Structures are given as structure tokens and as C-alpha cells.
Amino acid sequence: MSIANVKSRIVFYEDMNFMGRSYECSVDCPDMYIYLSRCHSCKVEAGCFVLYDRTNYTGNQHFLRKGEHSDFSLMGMANGMRSCRMVPVHKGSYRMKVYEREAFGGQTHEVTDDCENIADRYRMNSCMSCNVTEGHWLMYELPHFRGRMMYLRPGEYRHFSLGMGSMGGMGGMGGIRFMSMRPISEFWY
């Protein structure tokens, strides 16, 4: 199946191990509790999704691609998942500008591919804002794509805490000193 033919689809289950009532979804859902009284496991049948532990796409985030996820508590979501976003297929280039300070201040660099460590590559002490112009990205709080992550769609991010919910903002921890980022393209294969 080619990337262009992928129709994203995820099935959520109330209980662990795909038990209880289920709900199938192929679009963004700001409040899963409208459909299920709780949500503790899922099967991604096609495409990619980002799950959030709070409503309206806030809180801790987890990126999922095709596969079975039998227990959300193993991902640190002990209270289950509350909202999700479908990650659209992007066929094209990936481009974002990262800034040392909030509101696009300080030194800036353009990123067009994987970056395992912002501090090493660009000699930046911190990264507090960015502007995603092309593609969808995952930004991690630690080098080598580790730690908590944040899903970035095209748009301006004046301060990272605005999109991170309970993470407190990567910038809120004294800046992202050792952050990494990765375009989502590789996950579709």
C-alpha cells in the first residue's frame, strides 16, 4: 500500500488488553470520554496518531504508529487517554526554524532533518520557540530522541509550554538544553 493510500484508523478500548466497549476513530478527537467512559488500550490499524492524557490535546503526549498497545499505564498514562490527533501523511520537505528564546528571539537555525542533539549541532544553550513551516515533527526533551515528546504541526510556537500541557513546557525547565527533533516522515514506512 502506498503512503498516499493510507487511511488512518485507530480503535480504542475501555479496558486494558482490548477489552470492554470500543470506539473506532480516523480523525482528531478532543474528548474521548464522549464515546467511552474510559480508555486504556488501542489498536492502530493504519496511519499514525498522537495520544494525550488530557482533553483538548493537552498533557503528556505519546506518538503511536501501526500496532497494538495493550496497556496505556505502561506509557505513563495510568488514568488512560483523553484526546487524540491523527497525524496526516506529508509528502514533501520538512522545515522548521528553532529559536534560542521565547517569541522567536535570540539565535536561530533552520532544521530540515533529524537532529539528535540541538545543543551539539547548533551550539545553542536553549531552545524556547520555533516556527514549523513544512511537515510534522516530534520534538524530544532529551538527546537521541528520548524523554517526553511534543508533536508539532505547521505553525508558530512562541513558547513551548503552550502546547505541552502537564509537561510544564520544555522551556519551563530552564530551556531545552539537550533536545532532539525528528520529522515524522520515517514512521509511515
Coordinates of C-alpha atoms in Angstrom, one line a residue:
M1 CA 0.0 0.0 0.0
S2 CA 1.5 3.4 -0.9
I3 CA 1.7 6.2 1.5
A4 CA -0.9 8.2 -0.4
N5 CA -3.5 5.4 0.0
V6 CA -3.2 5.2 3.8
K7 CA -6.5 5.9 5.6
S8 CA -5.7 6.4 9.3
R9 CA -7.7 4.3 11.7
I10 CA -7.4 3.6 15.4
V11 CA -9.7 1.5 17.7
F12 CA -9.9 2.5 21.3
Y13 CA -10.9 0.2 24.1
E14 CA -12.2 1.0 27.6
D15 CA -10.0 -1.6 29.4
M16 CA -6.5 -3.0 29.1
N17 CA -5.8 -5.8 26.6
F18 CA -8.5 -4.6 24.2
M19 CA -11.4 -5.4 26.5
G20 CA -14.7 -3.6 27.1
R21 CA -16.5 -1.3 24.8
S22 CA -14.6 0.1 21.8
Y23 CA -14.7 3.1 19.6
E24 CA -13.2 3.4 16.1
C25 CA -11.7 6.8 15.0
S26 CA -10.0 8.2 12.0
V27 CA -10.0 11.9 12.8
D28 CA -9.0 14.2 15.7
C29 CA -10.9 13.7 18.9
P30 CA -10.7 16.4 21.6
D31 CA -12.5 14.4 24.3
M32 CA -12.6 10.6 24.1
Y33 CA -15.0 10.4 27.1
I34 CA -17.8 11.5 24.9
Y35 CA -17.6 8.0 23.3
L36 CA -16.1 5.8 26.1
S37 CA -16.3 6.1 29.9
R38 CA -12.5 5.4 30.0
C39 CA -9.8 4.4 27.5
H40 CA -6.9 2.1 28.5
S41 CA -5.8 0.3 25.3
C42 CA -5.9 0.7 21.5
K43 CA -5.0 -0.8 18.1
V44 CA -3.6 1.5 15.4
E45 CA -4.8 -0.3 12.3
A46 CA -3.4 2.3 9.8
G47 CA -1.6 5.6 10.0
C48 CA -0.1 7.5 12.9
F49 CA -1.7 9.2 16.0
V50 CA -0.7 11.3 18.9
L51 CA -2.5 10.5 22.2
Y52 CA -2.8 13.0 25.1
D53 CA -3.6 12.2 28.7
R54 CA -5.9 15.3 29.0
T55 CA -8.7 16.7 26.9
N56 CA -8.3 19.2 24.1
Y57 CA -4.9 17.9 23.1
T58 CA -3.1 18.8 26.3
G59 CA -1.0 17.0 28.8
N60 CA 1.6 14.3 28.2
Q61 CA 1.8 13.1 24.6
H62 CA 2.6 9.7 23.0
F63 CA 3.2 9.1 19.4
L64 CA 1.8 5.8 18.1
R65 CA 2.1 4.1 14.7
K66 CA 0.5 0.9 13.5
G67 CA 0.4 -1.8 16.1
E68 CA -1.3 -2.9 19.3
H69 CA -1.0 -1.0 22.6
S70 CA -2.5 -3.2 25.3
D71 CA -1.9 -1.0 28.4
F72 CA -1.6 2.8 28.5
S73 CA -0.2 2.7 32.0
L74 CA 3.0 1.3 30.5
M75 CA 3.3 4.6 28.6
G76 CA 2.8 6.6 31.8
M77 CA -1.0 7.2 31.2
A78 CA -2.3 5.5 34.4
N79 CA -5.6 7.3 34.1
G80 CA -5.9 6.5 30.4
M81 CA -6.1 8.6 27.3
R82 CA -8.4 11.6 27.0
S83 CA -7.8 13.0 23.4
C84 CA -6.0 12.1 20.2
R85 CA -4.9 13.7 16.9
M86 CA -4.5 11.9 13.6
V87 CA -1.1 12.7 12.0
P88 CA -1.7 13.4 8.3
V89 CA 0.5 12.0 5.6
H90 CA 3.0 14.6 4.5
K91 CA 4.7 14.2 1.1
G92 CA 7.3 16.9 0.7
S93 CA 10.1 18.6 2.6
Y94 CA 10.4 19.2 6.3
R95 CA 11.4 22.6 7.5
M96 CA 11.4 24.5 10.8
K97 CA 13.2 27.3 12.5
V98 CA 14.3 27.0 16.1
Y99 CA 14.9 30.0 18.3
E100 CA 17.0 30.3 21.4
R101 CA 14.5 32.5 23.2
E102 CA 10.7 32.8 23.6
A103 CA 8.8 34.7 20.9
F104 CA 11.4 33.9 18.2
G105 CA 14.2 35.8 19.9
G106 CA 17.9 35.1 20.1
Q107 CA 19.9 33.0 17.7
T108 CA 18.0 31.0 15.1
H109 CA 18.7 27.9 13.0
E110 CA 16.8 26.1 10.3
V111 CA 16.2 22.4 10.7
T112 CA 15.4 20.2 7.7
D113 CA 16.1 16.7 9.0
D114 CA 16.7 14.6 12.2
C115 CA 18.7 16.4 14.9
E116 CA 19.8 14.2 17.7
N117 CA 21.1 17.0 19.8
I118 CA 20.3 20.7 19.3
A119 CA 23.0 21.9 21.7
D120 CA 25.7 19.9 19.9
R121 CA 24.7 20.7 16.3
Y122 CA 23.9 24.4 16.6
R123 CA 25.7 25.4 19.8
M124 CA 22.5 26.7 21.3
N125 CA 22.2 26.9 25.1
S126 CA 18.4 26.6 25.0
C127 CA 15.6 26.4 22.5
M128 CA 12.4 28.2 23.7
S129 CA 10.3 28.7 20.5
C130 CA 10.0 27.5 16.9
N131 CA 8.2 28.0 13.6
V132 CA 7.3 24.9 11.7
T133 CA 6.8 25.8 8.0
E134 CA 6.7 22.3 6.4
G135 CA 5.9 18.9 7.7
H136 CA 5.0 17.4 11.0
W137 CA 7.7 16.9 13.7
L138 CA 8.3 15.2 17.0
M139 CA 10.4 17.2 19.5
Y140 CA 12.0 15.4 22.4
E141 CA 13.3 16.8 25.6
L142 CA 16.5 14.7 25.6
P143 CA 19.2 13.9 23.1
H144 CA 18.9 10.8 20.8
F145 CA 15.0 11.0 20.7
R146 CA 14.5 10.2 24.4
G147 CA 12.3 11.6 27.1
R148 CA 9.0 13.3 26.8
M149 CA 7.9 14.4 23.4
M150 CA 5.8 17.1 21.7
Y151 CA 4.0 16.8 18.4
L152 CA 4.5 19.9 16.2
R153 CA 2.2 20.7 13.3
P154 CA 2.9 23.6 10.9
G155 CA 2.5 26.8 12.9
E156 CA 4.2 29.1 15.3
Y157 CA 5.2 28.0 18.8
R158 CA 6.0 31.2 20.7
H159 CA 6.8 29.3 24.0
F160 CA 6.8 25.5 24.2
S161 CA 4.7 25.3 27.4
L162 CA 1.7 26.4 25.3
G163 CA 1.5 23.1 23.6
M164 CA 2.8 20.8 26.3
G165 CA 0.1 20.8 29.0
S166 CA 1.3 18.9 32.1
M167 CA 4.9 18.8 30.8
G168 CA 5.3 22.3 32.2
G169 CA 6.9 23.3 29.0
M170 CA 10.3 22.2 27.8
G171 CA 11.2 25.9 28.0
G172 CA 9.8 26.0 31.6
M173 CA 12.6 23.7 32.7
G174 CA 15.3 26.3 32.0
G175 CA 15.2 25.8 28.3
I176 CA 15.7 22.8 26.2
R177 CA 19.3 22.3 26.7
F178 CA 19.7 18.9 25.1
M179 CA 16.7 18.5 22.9
S180 CA 16.3 16.5 19.7
M181 CA 13.7 16.5 17.0
R182 CA 12.7 14.2 14.2
P183 CA 10.4 14.7 11.1
I184 CA 7.5 12.2 11.2
S185 CA 8.0 11.0 7.6
E186 CA 10.1 8.0 8.6
F187 CA 7.2 6.5 10.6
W188 CA 5.0 5.9 7.6
Y189 CA 7.2 3.2 6.2

